[in-house]
mmCIF file of C-alpha atoms and ligand atoms in Angstrom:
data_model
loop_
_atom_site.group_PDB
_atom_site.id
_atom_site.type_symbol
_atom_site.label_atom_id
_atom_site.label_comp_id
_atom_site.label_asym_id
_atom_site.label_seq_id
_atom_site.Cartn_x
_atom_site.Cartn_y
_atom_site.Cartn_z
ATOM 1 C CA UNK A 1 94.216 176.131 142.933
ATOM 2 C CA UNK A 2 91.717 175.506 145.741
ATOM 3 C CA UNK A 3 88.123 174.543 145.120
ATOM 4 C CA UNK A 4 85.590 174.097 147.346
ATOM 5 C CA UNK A 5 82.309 172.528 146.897
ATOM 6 C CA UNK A 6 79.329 173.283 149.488
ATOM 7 C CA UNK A 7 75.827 172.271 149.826
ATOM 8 C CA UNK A 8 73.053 170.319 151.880
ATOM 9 C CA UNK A 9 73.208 167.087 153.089
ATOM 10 C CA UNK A 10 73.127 164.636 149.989
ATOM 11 C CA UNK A 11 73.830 167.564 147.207
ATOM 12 C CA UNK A 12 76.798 165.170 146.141
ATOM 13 C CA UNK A 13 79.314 167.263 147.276
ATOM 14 C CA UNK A 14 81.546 163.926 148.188
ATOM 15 C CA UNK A 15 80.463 162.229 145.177
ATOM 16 C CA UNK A 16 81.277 165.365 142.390
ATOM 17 C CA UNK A 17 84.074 166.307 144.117
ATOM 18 C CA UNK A 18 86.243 162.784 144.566
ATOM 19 C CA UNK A 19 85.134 162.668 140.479
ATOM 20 C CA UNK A 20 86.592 166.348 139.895
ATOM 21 C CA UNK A 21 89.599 165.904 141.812
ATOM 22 C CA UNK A 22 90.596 162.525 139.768
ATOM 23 C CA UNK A 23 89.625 164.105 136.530
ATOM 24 C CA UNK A 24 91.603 167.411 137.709
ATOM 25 C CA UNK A 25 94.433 165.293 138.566
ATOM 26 C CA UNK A 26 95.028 166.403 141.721
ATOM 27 C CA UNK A 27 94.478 165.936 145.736
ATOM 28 C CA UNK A 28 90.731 165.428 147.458
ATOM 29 C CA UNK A 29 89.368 165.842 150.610
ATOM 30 C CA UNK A 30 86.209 165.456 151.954
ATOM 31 C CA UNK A 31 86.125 167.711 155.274
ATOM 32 C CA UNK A 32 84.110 164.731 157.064
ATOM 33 C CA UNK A 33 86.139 162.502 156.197
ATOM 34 C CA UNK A 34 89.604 164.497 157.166
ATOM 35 C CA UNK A 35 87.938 164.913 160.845
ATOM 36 C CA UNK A 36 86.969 161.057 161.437
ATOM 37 C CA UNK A 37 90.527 160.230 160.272
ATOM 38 C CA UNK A 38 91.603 162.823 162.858
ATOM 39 C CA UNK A 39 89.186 162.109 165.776
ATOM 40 C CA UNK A 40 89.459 158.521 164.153
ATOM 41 C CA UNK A 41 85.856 158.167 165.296
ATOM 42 C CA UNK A 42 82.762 158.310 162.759
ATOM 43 C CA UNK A 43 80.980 161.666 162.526
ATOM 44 C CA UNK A 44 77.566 159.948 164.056
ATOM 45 C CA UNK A 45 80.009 158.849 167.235
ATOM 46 C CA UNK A 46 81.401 162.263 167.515
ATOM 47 C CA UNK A 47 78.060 163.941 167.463
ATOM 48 C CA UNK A 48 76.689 161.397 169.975
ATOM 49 C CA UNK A 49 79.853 161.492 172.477
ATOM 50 C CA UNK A 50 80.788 164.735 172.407
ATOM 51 C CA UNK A 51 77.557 167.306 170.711
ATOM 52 C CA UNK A 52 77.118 169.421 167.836
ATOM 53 C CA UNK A 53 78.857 172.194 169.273
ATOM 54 C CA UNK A 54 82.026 170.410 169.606
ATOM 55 C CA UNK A 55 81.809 168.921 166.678
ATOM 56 C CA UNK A 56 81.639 172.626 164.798
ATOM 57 C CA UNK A 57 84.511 174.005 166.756
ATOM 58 C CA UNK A 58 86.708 171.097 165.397
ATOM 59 C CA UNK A 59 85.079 171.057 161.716
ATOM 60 C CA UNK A 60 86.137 175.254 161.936
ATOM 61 C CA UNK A 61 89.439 174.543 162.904
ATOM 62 C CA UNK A 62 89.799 171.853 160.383
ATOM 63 C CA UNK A 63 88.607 173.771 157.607
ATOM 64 C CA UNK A 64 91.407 175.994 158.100
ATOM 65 C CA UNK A 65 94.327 173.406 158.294
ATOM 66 C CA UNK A 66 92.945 172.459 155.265
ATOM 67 C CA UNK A 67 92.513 175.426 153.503
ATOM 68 C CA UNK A 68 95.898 176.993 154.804
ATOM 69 C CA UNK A 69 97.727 173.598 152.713
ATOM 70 C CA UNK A 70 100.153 174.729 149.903
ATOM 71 C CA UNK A 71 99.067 172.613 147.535
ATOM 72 C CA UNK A 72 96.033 172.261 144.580
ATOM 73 C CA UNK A 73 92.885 170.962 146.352
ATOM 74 C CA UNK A 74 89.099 169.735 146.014
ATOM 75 C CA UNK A 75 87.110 170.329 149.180
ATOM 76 C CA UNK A 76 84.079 169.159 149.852
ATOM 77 C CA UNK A 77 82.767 170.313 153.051
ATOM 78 C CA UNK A 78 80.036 168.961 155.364
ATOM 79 C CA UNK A 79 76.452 170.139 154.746
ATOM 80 C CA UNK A 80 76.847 172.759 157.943
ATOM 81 C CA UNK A 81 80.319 174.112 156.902
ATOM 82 C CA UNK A 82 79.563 177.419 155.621
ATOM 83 C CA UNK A 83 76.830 178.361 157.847
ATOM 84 C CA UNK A 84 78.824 178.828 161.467
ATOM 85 C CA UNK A 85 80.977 181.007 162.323
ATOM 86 C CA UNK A 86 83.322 182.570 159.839
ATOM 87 C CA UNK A 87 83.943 179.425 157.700
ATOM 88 C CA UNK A 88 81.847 180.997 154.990
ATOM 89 C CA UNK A 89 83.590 184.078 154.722
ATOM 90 C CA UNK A 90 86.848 182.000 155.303
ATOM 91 C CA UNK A 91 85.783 179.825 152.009
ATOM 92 C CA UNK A 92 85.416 183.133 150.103
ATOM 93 C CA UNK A 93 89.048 184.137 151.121
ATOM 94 C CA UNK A 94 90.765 181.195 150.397
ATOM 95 C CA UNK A 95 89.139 179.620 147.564
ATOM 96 C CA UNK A 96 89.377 180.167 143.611
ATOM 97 C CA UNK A 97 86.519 179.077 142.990
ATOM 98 C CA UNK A 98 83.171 178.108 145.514
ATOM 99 C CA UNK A 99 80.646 176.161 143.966
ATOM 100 C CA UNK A 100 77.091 175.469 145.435
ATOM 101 C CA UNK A 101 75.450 172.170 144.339
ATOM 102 C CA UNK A 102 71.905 173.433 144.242
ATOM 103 C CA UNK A 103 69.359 170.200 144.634
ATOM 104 C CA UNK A 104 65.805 171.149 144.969
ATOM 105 C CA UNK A 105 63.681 169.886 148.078
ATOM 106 C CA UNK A 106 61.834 166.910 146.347
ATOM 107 C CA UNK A 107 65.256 165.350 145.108
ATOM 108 C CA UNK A 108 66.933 165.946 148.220
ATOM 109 C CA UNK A 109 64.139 164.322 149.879
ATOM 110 C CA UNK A 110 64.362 161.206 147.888
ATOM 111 C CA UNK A 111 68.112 160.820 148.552
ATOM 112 C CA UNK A 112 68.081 161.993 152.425
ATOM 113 C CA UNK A 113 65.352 159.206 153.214
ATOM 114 C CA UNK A 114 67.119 155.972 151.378
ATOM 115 C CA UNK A 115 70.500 157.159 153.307
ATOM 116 C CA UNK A 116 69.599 158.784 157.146
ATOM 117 C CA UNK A 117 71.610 156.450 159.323
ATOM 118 C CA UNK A 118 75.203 157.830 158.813
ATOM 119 C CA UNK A 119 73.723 161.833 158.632
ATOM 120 C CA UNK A 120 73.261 162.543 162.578
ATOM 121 C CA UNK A 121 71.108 165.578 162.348
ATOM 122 C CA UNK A 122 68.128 163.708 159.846
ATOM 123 C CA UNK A 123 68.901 160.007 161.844
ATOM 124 C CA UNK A 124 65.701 160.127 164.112
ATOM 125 C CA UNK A 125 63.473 162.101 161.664
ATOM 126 C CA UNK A 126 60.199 160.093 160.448
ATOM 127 C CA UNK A 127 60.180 159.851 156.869
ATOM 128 C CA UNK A 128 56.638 162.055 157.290
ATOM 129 C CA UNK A 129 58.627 164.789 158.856
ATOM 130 C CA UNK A 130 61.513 165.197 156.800
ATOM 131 C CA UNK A 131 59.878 167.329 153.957
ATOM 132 C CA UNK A 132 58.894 170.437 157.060
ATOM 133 C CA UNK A 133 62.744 169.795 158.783
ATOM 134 C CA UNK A 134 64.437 170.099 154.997
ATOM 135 C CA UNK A 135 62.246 172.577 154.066
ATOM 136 C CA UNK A 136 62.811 174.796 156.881
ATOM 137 C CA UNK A 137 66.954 173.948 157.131
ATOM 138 C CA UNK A 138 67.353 174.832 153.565
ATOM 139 C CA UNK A 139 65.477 178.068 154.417
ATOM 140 C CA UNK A 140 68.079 178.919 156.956
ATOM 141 C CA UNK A 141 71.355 177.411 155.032
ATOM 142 C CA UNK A 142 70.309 178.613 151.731
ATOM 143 C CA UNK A 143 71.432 182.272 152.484
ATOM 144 C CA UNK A 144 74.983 181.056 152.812
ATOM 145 C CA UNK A 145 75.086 178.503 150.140
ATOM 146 C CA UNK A 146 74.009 181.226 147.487
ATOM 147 C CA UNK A 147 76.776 183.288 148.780
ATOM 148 C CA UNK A 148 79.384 180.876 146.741
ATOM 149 C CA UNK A 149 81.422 181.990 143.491
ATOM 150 C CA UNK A 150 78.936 179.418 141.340
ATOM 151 C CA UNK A 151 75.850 178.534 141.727
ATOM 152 C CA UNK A 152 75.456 175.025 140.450
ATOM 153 C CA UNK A 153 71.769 173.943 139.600
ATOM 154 C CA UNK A 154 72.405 170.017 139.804
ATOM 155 C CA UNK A 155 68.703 168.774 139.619
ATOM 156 C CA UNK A 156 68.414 166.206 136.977
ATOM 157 C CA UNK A 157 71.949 165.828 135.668
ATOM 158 C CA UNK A 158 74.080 163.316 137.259
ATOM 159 C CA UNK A 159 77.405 163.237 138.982
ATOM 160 C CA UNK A 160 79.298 163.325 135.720
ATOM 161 C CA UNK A 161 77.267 165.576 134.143
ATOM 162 C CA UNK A 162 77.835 167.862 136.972
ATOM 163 C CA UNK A 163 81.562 167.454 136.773
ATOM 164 C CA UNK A 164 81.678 168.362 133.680
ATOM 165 C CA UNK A 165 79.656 171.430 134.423
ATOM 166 C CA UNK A 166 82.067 172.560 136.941
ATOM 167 C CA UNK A 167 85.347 171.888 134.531
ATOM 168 C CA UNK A 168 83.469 175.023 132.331
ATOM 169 C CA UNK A 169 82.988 177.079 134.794
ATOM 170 C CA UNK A 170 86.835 176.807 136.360
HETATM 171 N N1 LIG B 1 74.210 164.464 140.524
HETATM 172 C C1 LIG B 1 73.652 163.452 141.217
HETATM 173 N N2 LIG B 1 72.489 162.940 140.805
HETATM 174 C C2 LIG B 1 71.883 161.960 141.485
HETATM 175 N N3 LIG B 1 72.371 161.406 142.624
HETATM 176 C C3 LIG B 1 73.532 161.864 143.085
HETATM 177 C C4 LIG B 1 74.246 162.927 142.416
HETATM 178 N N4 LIG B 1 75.365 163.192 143.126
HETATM 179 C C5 LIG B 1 75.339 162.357 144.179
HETATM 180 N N5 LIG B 1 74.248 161.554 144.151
HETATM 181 C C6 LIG B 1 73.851 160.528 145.153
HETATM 182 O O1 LIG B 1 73.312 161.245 146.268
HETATM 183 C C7 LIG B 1 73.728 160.638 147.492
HETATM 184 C C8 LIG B 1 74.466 161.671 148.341
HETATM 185 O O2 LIG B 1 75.678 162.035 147.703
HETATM 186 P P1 LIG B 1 76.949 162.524 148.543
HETATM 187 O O3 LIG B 1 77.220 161.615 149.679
HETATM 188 O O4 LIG B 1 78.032 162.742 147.536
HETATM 189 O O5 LIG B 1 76.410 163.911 149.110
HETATM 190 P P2 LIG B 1 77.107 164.932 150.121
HETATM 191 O O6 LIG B 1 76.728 166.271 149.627
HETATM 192 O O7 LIG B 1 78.550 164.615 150.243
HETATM 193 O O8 LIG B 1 76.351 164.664 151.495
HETATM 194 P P3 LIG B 1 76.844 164.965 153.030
HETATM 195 O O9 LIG B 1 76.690 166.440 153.285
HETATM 196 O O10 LIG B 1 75.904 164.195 153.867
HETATM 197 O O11 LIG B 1 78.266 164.531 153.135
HETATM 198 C C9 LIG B 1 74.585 159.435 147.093
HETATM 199 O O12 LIG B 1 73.759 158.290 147.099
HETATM 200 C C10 LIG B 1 75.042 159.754 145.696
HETATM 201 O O13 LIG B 1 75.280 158.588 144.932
HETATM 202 O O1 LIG B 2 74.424 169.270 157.394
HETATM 203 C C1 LIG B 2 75.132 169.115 158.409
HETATM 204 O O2 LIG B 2 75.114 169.932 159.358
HETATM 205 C C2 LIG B 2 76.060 167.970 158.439
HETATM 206 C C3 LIG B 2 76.381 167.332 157.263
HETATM 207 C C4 LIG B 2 77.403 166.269 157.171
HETATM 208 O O3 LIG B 2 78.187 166.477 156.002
HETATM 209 C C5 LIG B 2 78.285 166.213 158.405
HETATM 210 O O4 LIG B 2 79.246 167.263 158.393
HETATM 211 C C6 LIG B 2 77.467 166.283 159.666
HETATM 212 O O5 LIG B 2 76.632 165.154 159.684
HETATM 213 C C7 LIG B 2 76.638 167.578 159.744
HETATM 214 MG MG1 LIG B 3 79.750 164.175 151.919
#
């Protein structure tokens, strides 16, 4: 059984899904995580040596090692998975069940601005402009998000909560 959580930035896609996994009693992996153990450099180094685009080519190709293993899996993707290339459509394919951790603006506000140093794309935003760049990315994302098996609304209940949300809908 493959299961893949996606979702913006912060939506506690790492968090619920290391939680599921243990609970489910079987293997995790957090897509960012799987490509700094690859590149063995952090995603922030990646995106500062090498650009975005480079970095989307590998986190494509490493979405499909991934999802191509023979085994029972959490996934948690990175916030941009879904929305390049085919990687949405790909999730859709491979996946029993796709879950979207749906945080409204205000909360993922709140957690974006106490933790911007390790998220590359949100690093040099003011703390004035982040409401207009979330805003405006979720506008754009959202569209492939909602496109997932479940639809999660996560505001107000927390990780556990959530993970036990998810264990009902599987
Ligand atoms: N259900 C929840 N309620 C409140 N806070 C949460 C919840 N889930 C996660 N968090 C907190 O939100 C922050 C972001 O969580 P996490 O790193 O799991 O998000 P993510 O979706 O993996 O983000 P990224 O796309 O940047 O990898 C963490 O501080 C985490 O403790
Ligand atoms: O939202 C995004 O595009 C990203 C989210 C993170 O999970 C990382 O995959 C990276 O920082 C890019
Ligand atoms: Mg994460």
């Amino acid at each position: 059984m493959k299961i893949v959580l996606v979702g913006y930035m912060a939506s506690g896609k790492s968090t619920v899904g290391r939680l599921l996994a243990r609970q489910l009693g079987i293997r995790f992996i957090d897509l960012d995580d799987y490509i700094e153990e690859h590149q063995k450099k952090s995603i922030k180094t990646i995106f500062s040596e090498k650009g975005e685009i480079f970095f989307r080519k590998l986190e494509h190709q490493m979405l499909n090692e991934v999802l191509g293993k023979e085994e029972s899996l959490v996934i948690s993707t990175g916030g941009g998975t879904p929305c390049y290339g085919t990687n949405m459509a790909t999730i859709l394919d491979q996946a029993d069940h796709s879950i979207y951790l749906d945080v409204s603006i205000p909360n993922l506000l709140e957690r974006i601005s106490n933790e911007k140093e390790h998220r590359p794309l949100v690093k040099n935003i003011s703390n004035e402009e982040l409401p207009e760049f979330i805003g405006k990315h979720l506008f754009e994302r959202r569209p492939y998000y909602r496109q997932a098996k479940h639809i999660l609304d996560c505001n107000g209940t927390d990780a556990e909560t959530v993970v036990e949300k998810i264990k009902e809908l599987l």
